Each structure stands twice: as structure tokens, then as C-alpha cells.
Amino acid sequence: MRVQVDDCYAVRALKSSEPGKPQKLVLEKFSWLEIDGVRQRVPQTMAVYESAVFLMRDLAADVIGRRVLHGQMKTTAAFVAETRRIAELVEAAVQELAELQAAHV
């Protein structure tokens, strides 16, 4: 199960191999790859997390870093607002994953 977080990121849950252990979260970034001569947008795993907080931290760093490099973020207020936006997106994605998993149990 995959939940889109932003225009080029998604989060999905991995089933725990051991009963009672918490599920792991996978942060994915979509990129364009050529497969059999056709360009396709495919998810690529960035990292696997046991904590949604660490996932949010790394996603915020990636998104903010990209915007700073492209000159789209120049103020502390923009940094704070973007960090808050990413945190809310991750929280909503984790909640949606939990609801999807509950529906498929």
C-alpha cells in the first residue's frame, strides 16, 4: 500500500515479519527511468524507517534542500512553513496507511 505525500514522494508500509513488532515505513521518491525504451515514472526507495518522526525529518530535509538549491526558499518563515506542511503531510499519510491496513485485515 502506497500513499502519495507530495508531488514526487510517497510512503508505504512494510508488513512486520515478526508478530507484535511495529510495521516499518518506506520513503519513496518518484523518478523517471527508461524501461524497455519507454520513459516511466517509478518509485525508488530512499530509506526504511521504524519511526514516522525520522521519516518526516528526512523528507523535510530533502524537500527543503531541493527548494533552497532552486532558489525557491529564501526566508526562515518559508523554512518553518514548509517544515510544518511536510509534517502534516506525513502525519496524514501515516494515518491513511493505518486506515488502509485496518480495512485489509
XYZ file of N, CA and C in Angstrom, residues 14-53:
120
model
N 5.566 -1.561 5.278
C 6.025 -2.938 5.128
C 5.407 -3.763 6.247
N 4.924 -4.930 5.913
C 4.395 -5.811 6.947
C 5.551 -6.318 7.798
N 5.315 -6.369 9.082
C 6.328 -6.868 10.004
C 6.471 -8.370 9.835
N 7.704 -8.844 9.783
C 7.940 -10.281 9.634
C 7.752 -11.020 10.958
N 7.770 -10.273 12.061
C 7.600 -10.873 13.376
C 6.329 -10.329 14.023
N 5.478 -11.216 14.520
C 4.255 -10.743 15.177
C 4.578 -9.856 16.378
N 3.802 -8.800 16.539
C 3.991 -7.900 17.661
C 4.980 -6.782 17.407
N 5.774 -6.900 16.360
C 6.723 -5.840 16.019
C 6.000 -4.774 15.210
N 6.351 -3.501 15.407
C 5.691 -2.440 14.627
C 6.075 -2.516 13.158
N 5.169 -2.027 12.320
C 5.449 -2.013 10.888
C 6.520 -0.983 10.568
N 7.215 -1.202 9.486
C 8.219 -0.249 9.046
C 7.617 0.608 7.938
N 8.101 1.835 7.838
C 7.638 2.769 6.822
C 8.738 2.963 5.793
N 8.347 3.024 4.525
C 9.293 3.200 3.427
C 9.048 4.558 2.792
N 10.090 5.357 2.684
C 10.015 6.636 1.985
C 10.492 6.408 0.561
N 9.651 6.787 -0.402
C 9.978 6.595 -1.812
C 9.955 7.934 -2.540
N 10.794 8.029 -3.545
C 10.829 9.216 -4.394
C 10.604 8.747 -5.829
N 9.684 9.406 -6.512
C 9.410 9.046 -7.895
C 10.442 9.691 -8.813
N 10.894 8.911 -9.762
C 11.839 9.434 -10.744
C 11.535 8.788 -12.092
N 12.092 9.378 -13.113
C 11.866 8.865 -14.459
C 12.977 7.896 -14.829
N 12.584 6.709 -15.274
C 13.531 5.703 -15.746
C 13.078 5.207 -17.113
N 14.040 4.819 -17.910
C 13.705 4.239 -19.198
C 13.662 2.726 -19.035
N 12.486 2.167 -19.278
C 12.281 0.723 -19.148
C 11.795 0.201 -20.486
N 12.582 -0.677 -21.099
C 12.266 -1.230 -22.419
C 12.028 -0.119 -23.443
N 12.846 0.927 -23.383
C 12.757 2.021 -24.339
C 11.648 3.021 -24.069
N 10.922 2.860 -22.968
C 9.824 3.761 -22.637
C 10.125 4.437 -21.308
N 10.027 5.785 -21.289
C 10.244 6.508 -20.034
C 9.027 6.332 -19.134
N 9.293 5.872 -17.914
C 8.215 5.650 -16.953
C 8.579 6.290 -15.629
N 7.552 6.783 -14.938
C 7.751 7.358 -13.600
C 7.605 6.217 -12.599
N 8.677 5.915 -11.883
C 8.671 4.780 -10.969
C 9.147 5.211 -9.576
N 8.619 4.556 -8.532
C 9.084 4.874 -7.181
C 10.416 4.186 -6.891
N 11.302 4.911 -6.228
C 12.569 4.339 -5.798
C 12.690 4.537 -4.295
N 13.063 3.490 -3.590
C 13.169 3.552 -2.135
C 14.334 4.445 -1.731
N 14.015 5.418 -0.877
C 15.061 6.286 -0.316
C 15.573 5.694 0.994
N 14.639 5.229 1.850
C 15.032 4.676 3.148
C 13.853 3.936 3.771
N 14.166 3.095 4.762
C 13.163 2.358 5.528
C 13.275 2.808 6.981
N 12.126 3.095 7.600
C 12.108 3.668 8.954
C 11.218 2.864 9.890
N 11.577 2.886 11.155
C 10.702 2.364 12.203
C 9.930 3.508 12.855
N 10.329 4.744 12.590
C 9.727 5.912 13.213
C 9.238 6.897 12.148
N 7.983 7.313 12.268
C 7.437 8.318 11.357
C 8.135 9.661 11.548
N 8.658 9.913 12.745
C 9.357 11.177 13.015
C 10.644 11.260 12.198
